[in-house]
PDB file of C-alpha atoms and ligand atoms in Angstrom:
ATOM      1  CA  MET A   1      84.509  94.730 100.508  1.00 45.00           C
ATOM      2  CA  LEU A   2      86.533  96.013 102.772  1.00 40.00           C
ATOM      3  CA  MET A   3      86.260  93.820 105.591  1.00 47.00           C
ATOM      4  CA  PHE A   4      89.316  92.097 103.438  1.00 56.00           C
ATOM      5  CA  GLY A   5      91.124  95.973 103.451  1.00 47.00           C
ATOM      6  CA  SER A   6      93.656  95.090 105.815  1.00 46.00           C
ATOM      7  CA  LEU A   7      94.460  92.112 104.207  1.00 52.00           C
ATOM      8  CA  PHE A   8      96.612  93.782 101.318  1.00 50.00           C
ATOM      9  CA  LYS A   9      98.334  94.527 104.119  1.00 48.00           C
ATOM     10  CA  HIS A  10      99.371  90.233 104.352  1.00 48.00           C
ATOM     11  CA  LYS A  11     102.736  88.522 103.554  1.00 46.00           C
ATOM     12  CA  LYS A  12     101.975  87.913 100.491  1.00 48.00           C
ATOM     13  CA  GLN A  13     102.521  84.226  98.922  1.00 49.00           C
ATOM     14  CA  SER A  14     100.349  83.245 102.497  1.00 60.00           C
ATOM     15  CA  GLY A  15      96.423  82.380 102.519  1.00 65.00           C
ATOM     16  CA  LEU A  16      94.608  84.329 104.422  1.00 71.00           C
ATOM     17  CA  GLY A  17      93.244  82.563 107.905  1.00 70.00           C
ATOM     18  CA  ALA A  18      89.704  81.563 107.975  1.00 64.00           C
ATOM     19  CA  GLY A  19      88.568  84.914 109.870  1.00 71.00           C
ATOM     20  CA  CYS A  20      88.306  86.396 107.997  1.00 83.00           C
ATOM     21  CA  PHE A  21      85.246  85.289 106.392  1.00 91.00           C
ATOM     22  CA  LYS A  22      83.020  85.715 108.591  1.00 90.00           C
ATOM     23  CA  GLY A  23      79.448  87.330 107.533  1.00 93.00           C
ATOM     24  CA  PHE A  24      81.089  86.765 104.176  1.00 95.00           C
ATOM     25  CA  THR A  25      78.801  86.819 100.771  1.00 97.00           C
ATOM     26  CA  ASP A  26      81.243  85.464  97.866  1.00 98.00           C
ATOM     27  CA  TRP A  27      80.229  87.051  94.439  1.00 98.00           C
ATOM     28  CA  HIS A  28      82.372  83.942  92.331  1.00 98.00           C
ATOM     29  CA  SER A  29      82.208  80.536  93.033  1.00 98.00           C
ATOM     30  CA  HIS A  30      83.170  77.415  90.682  1.00 98.00           C
ATOM     31  CA  ILE A  31      81.254  75.277  93.558  1.00 98.00           C
ATOM     32  CA  LEU A  32      77.810  73.991  91.985  1.00 98.00           C
ATOM     33  CA  PRO A  33      78.823  70.503  90.872  1.00 98.00           C
ATOM     34  CA  ASP A  34      79.605  69.165  87.168  1.00 97.00           C
ATOM     35  CA  VAL A  35      78.900  71.835  84.593  1.00 98.00           C
ATOM     36  CA  ASP A  36      82.254  73.532  84.044  1.00 98.00           C
ATOM     37  CA  ASP A  37      86.478  73.417  85.526  1.00 97.00           C
ATOM     38  CA  GLY A  38      85.402  73.761  88.871  1.00 98.00           C
ATOM     39  CA  PHE A  39      84.069  70.984  91.770  1.00 98.00           C
ATOM     40  CA  SER A  40      83.387  68.007  89.842  1.00 97.00           C
ATOM     41  CA  THR A  41      81.418  66.039  92.377  1.00 97.00           C
ATOM     42  CA  LEU A  42      78.411  66.508  94.516  1.00 98.00           C
ATOM     43  CA  GLU A  43      81.010  65.385  98.512  1.00 97.00           C
ATOM     44  CA  ASN A  44      83.386  68.292  97.290  1.00 97.00           C
ATOM     45  CA  SER A  45      80.880  70.553  96.899  1.00 98.00           C
ATOM     46  CA  LEU A  46      78.990  69.832  99.736  1.00 97.00           C
ATOM     47  CA  ASP A  47      82.461  69.446 101.960  1.00 96.00           C
ATOM     48  CA  ALA A  48      83.506  73.465 100.597  1.00 97.00           C
ATOM     49  CA  LEU A  49      79.722  74.449 102.500  1.00 97.00           C
ATOM     50  CA  ARG A  50      80.463  72.727 105.441  1.00 95.00           C
ATOM     51  CA  ALA A  51      83.580  74.786 105.239  1.00 95.00           C
ATOM     52  CA  TYR A  52      81.983  77.383 104.499  1.00 95.00           C
ATOM     53  CA  GLU A  53      79.661  77.137 107.128  1.00 94.00           C
ATOM     54  CA  GLN A  54      82.684  77.428 110.386  1.00 92.00           C
ATOM     55  CA  ALA A  55      83.769  79.946 108.415  1.00 93.00           C
ATOM     56  CA  GLY A  56      80.707  82.158 108.935  1.00 92.00           C
ATOM     57  CA  VAL A  57      80.114  83.064 105.435  1.00 95.00           C
ATOM     58  CA  VAL A  58      76.971  84.144 105.191  1.00 95.00           C
ATOM     59  CA  SER A  59      75.837  83.612 101.037  1.00 97.00           C
ATOM     60  CA  VAL A  60      77.520  82.080  98.305  1.00 98.00           C
ATOM     61  CA  TRP A  61      77.234  82.455  94.816  1.00 98.00           C
ATOM     62  CA  LEU A  62      77.557  80.217  92.116  1.00 98.00           C
ATOM     63  CA  THR A  63      79.112  81.412  88.971  1.00 98.00           C
ATOM     64  CA  PRO A  64      79.366  78.184  87.110  1.00 98.00           C
ATOM     65  CA  HIS A  65      81.528  79.333  83.468  1.00 98.00           C
ATOM     66  CA  ILE A  66      78.989  80.122  80.537  1.00 98.00           C
ATOM     67  CA  MET A  67      81.186  80.089  77.619  1.00 98.00           C
ATOM     68  CA  GLU A  68      82.163  78.215  74.159  1.00 97.00           C
ATOM     69  CA  ASP A  69      84.286  75.434  75.952  1.00 96.00           C
ATOM     70  CA  TYR A  70      81.124  74.870  78.267  1.00 98.00           C
ATOM     71  CA  PRO A  71      78.163  75.880  76.747  1.00 98.00           C
ATOM     72  CA  ASN A  72      76.336  75.543  79.818  1.00 98.00           C
ATOM     73  CA  THR A  73      72.126  76.613  79.575  1.00 98.00           C
ATOM     74  CA  VAL A  74      70.366  79.141  81.829  1.00 98.00           C
ATOM     75  CA  PHE A  75      68.076  75.915  81.996  1.00 98.00           C
ATOM     76  CA  GLU A  76      70.244  73.194  82.343  1.00 98.00           C
ATOM     77  CA  LEU A  77      71.693  75.507  85.045  1.00 98.00           C
ATOM     78  CA  GLN A  78      68.764  76.166  86.817  1.00 98.00           C
ATOM     79  CA  GLU A  79      67.649  72.423  86.594  1.00 98.00           C
ATOM     80  CA  LYS A  80      71.078  71.946  88.277  1.00 98.00           C
ATOM     81  CA  PHE A  81      71.374  74.244  91.188  1.00 98.00           C
ATOM     82  CA  VAL A  82      67.523  72.823  92.589  1.00 98.00           C
ATOM     83  CA  SER A  83      69.063  69.410  92.789  1.00 98.00           C
ATOM     84  CA  PHE A  84      72.104  71.148  94.262  1.00 98.00           C
ATOM     85  CA  LYS A  85      70.504  73.242  97.210  1.00 97.00           C
ATOM     86  CA  GLU A  86      68.268  70.541  98.290  1.00 96.00           C
ATOM     87  CA  ALA A  87      70.647  67.809  98.090  1.00 97.00           C
ATOM     88  CA  TYR A  88      72.965  70.333 100.419  1.00 96.00           C
ATOM     89  CA  PHE A  89      69.446  71.273 103.091  1.00 94.00           C
ATOM     90  CA  GLN A  90      69.552  67.835 103.850  1.00 93.00           C
ATOM     91  CA  ASP A  91      73.069  67.831 104.597  1.00 94.00           C
ATOM     92  CA  ASN A  92      72.762  70.640 106.119  1.00 92.00           C
ATOM     93  CA  LEU A  93      69.502  69.086 108.616  1.00 90.00           C
ATOM     94  CA  SER A  94      71.576  65.423 108.681  1.00 91.00           C
ATOM     95  CA  ARG A  95      74.205  66.988 110.168  1.00 86.00           C
ATOM     96  CA  ASN A  96      72.355  68.886 112.298  1.00 74.00           C
ATOM     97  CA  ALA A  97      76.054  70.528 113.290  1.00 64.00           C
ATOM     98  CA  GLY A  98      74.121  73.392 114.603  1.00 59.00           C
ATOM     99  CA  PHE A  99      75.645  75.988 111.627  1.00 61.00           C
ATOM    100  CA  CYS A 100      72.695  78.504 110.094  1.00 75.00           C
ATOM    101  CA  CYS A 101      72.002  77.375 106.873  1.00 90.00           C
ATOM    102  CA  LEU A 102      74.372  79.105 104.311  1.00 95.00           C
ATOM    103  CA  ASN A 103      72.499  81.285 101.399  1.00 96.00           C
ATOM    104  CA  LEU A 104      72.910  80.167  97.457  1.00 97.00           C
ATOM    105  CA  ASN A 105      72.039  81.733  95.020  1.00 98.00           C
ATOM    106  CA  LEU A 106      72.918  81.237  90.982  1.00 98.00           C
ATOM    107  CA  SER A 107      73.816  82.773  88.305  1.00 98.00           C
ATOM    108  CA  ALA A 108      76.327  82.879  85.778  1.00 98.00           C
ATOM    109  CA  GLU A 109      80.232  83.725  84.768  1.00 98.00           C
ATOM    110  CA  ASN A 110      79.827  85.264  81.411  1.00 98.00           C
ATOM    111  CA  MET A 111      82.726  85.156  79.156  1.00 98.00           C
ATOM    112  CA  ILE A 112      82.287  87.438  76.156  1.00 98.00           C
ATOM    113  CA  ASP A 113      82.802  85.184  73.340  1.00 97.00           C
ATOM    114  CA  ASN A 114      80.200  84.261  70.701  1.00 97.00           C
ATOM    115  CA  LEU A 115      77.729  82.611  72.800  1.00 98.00           C
ATOM    116  CA  PHE A 116      77.545  85.365  74.522  1.00 98.00           C
ATOM    117  CA  LEU A 117      76.413  87.629  72.386  1.00 98.00           C
ATOM    118  CA  ASN A 118      73.963  84.607  70.672  1.00 98.00           C
ATOM    119  CA  ARG A 119      72.732  84.866  74.765  1.00 98.00           C
ATOM    120  CA  LEU A 120      73.049  87.956  75.088  1.00 98.00           C
ATOM    121  CA  GLU A 121      70.599  88.967  71.731  1.00 97.00           C
ATOM    122  CA  LYS A 122      68.193  86.415  73.404  1.00 97.00           C
ATOM    123  CA  ARG A 123      67.947  87.560  76.171  1.00 97.00           C
ATOM    124  CA  GLU A 124      69.184  84.241  77.848  1.00 98.00           C
ATOM    125  CA  LEU A 125      71.670  85.426  81.410  1.00 98.00           C
ATOM    126  CA  LEU A 126      71.395  84.622  84.486  1.00 98.00           C
ATOM    127  CA  PRO A 127      72.267  87.914  86.272  1.00 98.00           C
ATOM    128  CA  LEU A 128      74.458  88.272  89.485  1.00 98.00           C
ATOM    129  CA  GLY A 129      71.614  89.289  92.183  1.00 93.00           C
ATOM    130  CA  GLU A 130      68.676  92.817  90.860  1.00 90.00           C
ATOM    131  CA  GLY A 131      70.268  94.216  87.662  1.00 96.00           C
ATOM    132  CA  ARG A 132      74.501  93.318  87.570  1.00 98.00           C
ATOM    133  CA  LEU A 133      75.630  90.542  85.356  1.00 98.00           C
ATOM    134  CA  LEU A 134      78.779  88.550  86.187  1.00 98.00           C
ATOM    135  CA  VAL A 135      81.414  88.641  82.641  1.00 98.00           C
ATOM    136  CA  GLU A 136      85.137  87.720  81.386  1.00 98.00           C
ATOM    137  CA  THR A 137      87.079  88.012  78.653  1.00 98.00           C
ATOM    138  CA  SER A 138      90.274  86.356  77.716  1.00 97.00           C
ATOM    139  CA  TYR A 139      93.743  87.114  80.669  1.00 97.00           C
ATOM    140  CA  TYR A 140      95.291  88.091  77.834  1.00 97.00           C
ATOM    141  CA  SER A 141      94.007  90.311  74.822  1.00 97.00           C
ATOM    142  CA  ALA A 142      90.218  92.134  74.639  1.00 96.00           C
ATOM    143  CA  PRO A 143      87.621  90.459  72.744  1.00 96.00           C
ATOM    144  CA  MET A 144      86.355  92.589  69.823  1.00 94.00           C
ATOM    145  CA  ASN A 145      84.173  96.064  70.216  1.00 96.00           C
ATOM    146  CA  PHE A 146      84.671  95.231  74.408  1.00 98.00           C
ATOM    147  CA  GLU A 147      83.318  98.044  75.107  1.00 97.00           C
ATOM    148  CA  ALA A 148      80.704  98.171  72.463  1.00 98.00           C
ATOM    149  CA  VAL A 149      79.345  94.437  74.497  1.00 98.00           C
ATOM    150  CA  LEU A 150      79.634  96.484  77.895  1.00 98.00           C
ATOM    151  CA  ARG A 151      77.216  98.838  76.384  1.00 98.00           C
ATOM    152  CA  GLU A 152      74.989  96.589  75.102  1.00 98.00           C
ATOM    153  CA  ILE A 153      74.957  94.990  78.656  1.00 98.00           C
ATOM    154  CA  GLN A 154      74.017  98.324  79.881  1.00 98.00           C
ATOM    155  CA  ALA A 155      71.464  98.878  76.727  1.00 98.00           C
ATOM    156  CA  ILE A 156      69.572  96.017  78.412  1.00 97.00           C
ATOM    157  CA  GLY A 157      68.942  97.623  81.950  1.00 97.00           C
ATOM    158  CA  LEU A 158      71.973  94.855  83.402  1.00 98.00           C
ATOM    159  CA  ILE A 159      75.214  96.769  85.090  1.00 98.00           C
ATOM    160  CA  PRO A 160      78.952  94.400  84.341  1.00 98.00           C
ATOM    161  CA  VAL A 161      80.424  93.821  86.395  1.00 98.00           C
ATOM    162  CA  LEU A 162      83.479  92.874  85.672  1.00 98.00           C
ATOM    163  CA  ALA A 163      85.391  88.706  87.154  1.00 98.00           C
ATOM    164  CA  HIS A 164      88.867  89.710  88.636  1.00 98.00           C
ATOM    165  CA  PRO A 165      90.287  92.610  86.608  1.00 98.00           C
ATOM    166  CA  GLU A 166      93.297  92.115  88.430  1.00 98.00           C
ATOM    167  CA  ARG A 167      93.970  89.243  86.748  1.00 98.00           C
ATOM    168  CA  TYR A 168      93.698  90.753  82.436  1.00 98.00           C
ATOM    169  CA  MET A 169      97.621  90.965  81.403  1.00 96.00           C
ATOM    170  CA  TYR A 170      96.167  93.724  78.941  1.00 97.00           C
ATOM    171  CA  MET A 171      94.538  96.042  80.552  1.00 98.00           C
ATOM    172  CA  ASP A 172      96.211  99.534  82.236  1.00 97.00           C
ATOM    173  CA  ASN A 173      95.993 101.783  84.558  1.00 98.00           C
ATOM    174  CA  ALA A 174      94.059 104.092  82.019  1.00 98.00           C
ATOM    175  CA  TYR A 175      91.427 100.728  81.177  1.00 98.00           C
ATOM    176  CA  TYR A 176      91.054 100.599  84.465  1.00 98.00           C
ATOM    177  CA  ALA A 177      90.380 104.045  84.847  1.00 98.00           C
ATOM    178  CA  ARG A 178      87.739 104.008  81.217  1.00 98.00           C
ATOM    179  CA  LEU A 179      85.429 100.636  82.419  1.00 98.00           C
ATOM    180  CA  LYS A 180      84.951 102.672  86.037  1.00 98.00           C
ATOM    181  CA  ARG A 181      84.120 105.905  84.353  1.00 98.00           C
ATOM    182  CA  MET A 182      81.553 103.793  81.769  1.00 98.00           C
ATOM    183  CA  GLY A 183      80.212 103.140  85.164  1.00 98.00           C
ATOM    184  CA  ILE A 184      81.324  99.023  85.030  1.00 98.00           C
ATOM    185  CA  LEU A 185      82.248  96.711  88.065  1.00 98.00           C
ATOM    186  CA  PHE A 186      84.666  95.133  89.850  1.00 98.00           C
ATOM    187  CA  GLN A 187      84.783  91.931  91.451  1.00 98.00           C
ATOM    188  CA  LEU A 188      88.419  91.095  93.441  1.00 97.00           C
ATOM    189  CA  ASP A 189      89.289  87.603  93.286  1.00 97.00           C
ATOM    190  CA  LEU A 190      90.503  86.968  96.853  1.00 94.00           C
ATOM    191  CA  PRO A 191      93.958  84.751  95.759  1.00 94.00           C
ATOM    192  CA  SER A 192      95.450  87.510  93.641  1.00 94.00           C
ATOM    193  CA  LEU A 193      95.793  88.702  97.175  1.00 87.00           C
ATOM    194  CA  TYR A 194      98.191  85.911  97.817  1.00 83.00           C
ATOM    195  CA  GLY A 195      99.694  85.995  94.888  1.00 85.00           C
ATOM    196  CA  MET A 196      97.874  82.995  92.869  1.00 89.00           C
ATOM    197  CA  TYR A 197      98.145  84.767  90.388  1.00 93.00           C
ATOM    198  CA  GLY A 198     101.620  85.669  90.218  1.00 93.00           C
ATOM    199  CA  ARG A 199     103.624  89.016  90.851  1.00 94.00           C
ATOM    200  CA  LEU A 200     101.412  91.532  88.585  1.00 95.00           C
ATOM    201  CA  SER A 201      97.723  90.215  89.166  1.00 96.00           C
ATOM    202  CA  TYR A 202      99.162  91.433  93.056  1.00 95.00           C
ATOM    203  CA  LYS A 203     100.349  94.186  92.005  1.00 96.00           C
ATOM    204  CA  LYS A 204      97.974  95.428  89.876  1.00 97.00           C
ATOM    205  CA  ALA A 205      95.265  94.155  92.499  1.00 97.00           C
ATOM    206  CA  LEU A 206      97.144  96.840  95.239  1.00 95.00           C
ATOM    207  CA  TYR A 207      96.045  99.047  93.624  1.00 97.00           C
ATOM    208  CA  LEU A 208      92.456  98.029  91.954  1.00 97.00           C
ATOM    209  CA  GLN A 209      91.847  98.524  96.341  1.00 96.00           C
ATOM    210  CA  LYS A 210      94.026 101.430  96.463  1.00 96.00           C
ATOM    211  CA  LYS A 211      91.558 103.651  93.868  1.00 98.00           C
ATOM    212  CA  GLY A 212      89.252 102.629  95.554  1.00 97.00           C
ATOM    213  CA  TRP A 213      87.248 100.766  92.818  1.00 98.00           C
ATOM    214  CA  TYR A 214      86.534  97.717  93.922  1.00 98.00           C
ATOM    215  CA  ASP A 215      82.766  96.842  94.891  1.00 98.00           C
ATOM    216  CA  MET A 216      82.685  93.496  95.669  1.00 97.00           C
ATOM    217  CA  THR A 217      84.642  90.361  96.705  1.00 97.00           C
ATOM    218  CA  GLY A 218      84.772  86.862  96.127  1.00 97.00           C
ATOM    219  CA  THR A 219      86.570  83.506  96.388  1.00 97.00           C
ATOM    220  CA  ASP A 220      86.897  81.829  92.155  1.00 98.00           C
ATOM    221  CA  LEU A 221      87.429  78.922  93.855  1.00 98.00           C
ATOM    222  CA  HIS A 222      87.281  76.103  92.342  1.00 97.00           C
ATOM    223  CA  SER A 223      88.404  72.650  94.425  1.00 97.00           C
ATOM    224  CA  ILE A 224      88.679  72.504  98.065  1.00 95.00           C
ATOM    225  CA  GLU A 225      92.460  72.451  97.514  1.00 94.00           C
ATOM    226  CA  ALA A 226      92.103  76.237  97.003  1.00 94.00           C
ATOM    227  CA  TRP A 227      90.142  77.093  99.783  1.00 94.00           C
ATOM    228  CA  ASN A 228      92.651  75.104 102.247  1.00 92.00           C
ATOM    229  CA  GLN A 229      95.384  77.151 100.714  1.00 89.00           C
ATOM    230  CA  MET A 230      92.907  80.071 100.702  1.00 89.00           C
ATOM    231  CA  THR A 231      92.779  79.564 104.594  1.00 88.00           C
ATOM    232  CA  LYS A 232      96.214  78.685 105.820  1.00 82.00           C
TER     233      LYS A 232
HETATM  234 FE1  FE2 B 301      85.363  82.054  87.751  1.00 53.68          FE
END
């Protein structure tokens, strides 16, 4: 996260430049093809990973949506991940491009909805590394019993990571402070830094960065066009 600290001074509405991705771990992306509203073809997904290699990214977490609109199961995602990883390794080998292979990992972005409560009860979850779980909510209103659900996640030994807190219109500074006191981790969406999600998200991202409340960073990449915009 610290490597992006100076970028908060970057002029809004321009991208971040490719140079700042050296050594970067992307904790949030929708690059796994054909599972949600992110990348839809294998070729586009491989294009994105080639661009990541060139920019010096070292590690990528594939975090497809699991929500009522995209009811992906853990098993289906794991199967798709294995075949995608194989396709990527073959592509990397065939190019002999001189770049190191990216470290690819599978997790999920869990919308807190009824489907999630069901999966939580059955422990059918894809953690974000050791002991963490990436969650999101609607941008406009908190889910029912939101804080109780976060405590339930903690009770089974997982630390909730709130995806892109700066994008939730219903959260104010006191709300953020309360979540931090609960031990919730925050993940910054990089495009918030150049105003892709509007002025309010940009200002909230500045505030959360100044408070030192971001724990990890992700692109939340949904398309190769978004990558080109971010790195220009
Ligand atoms: Fe996302």
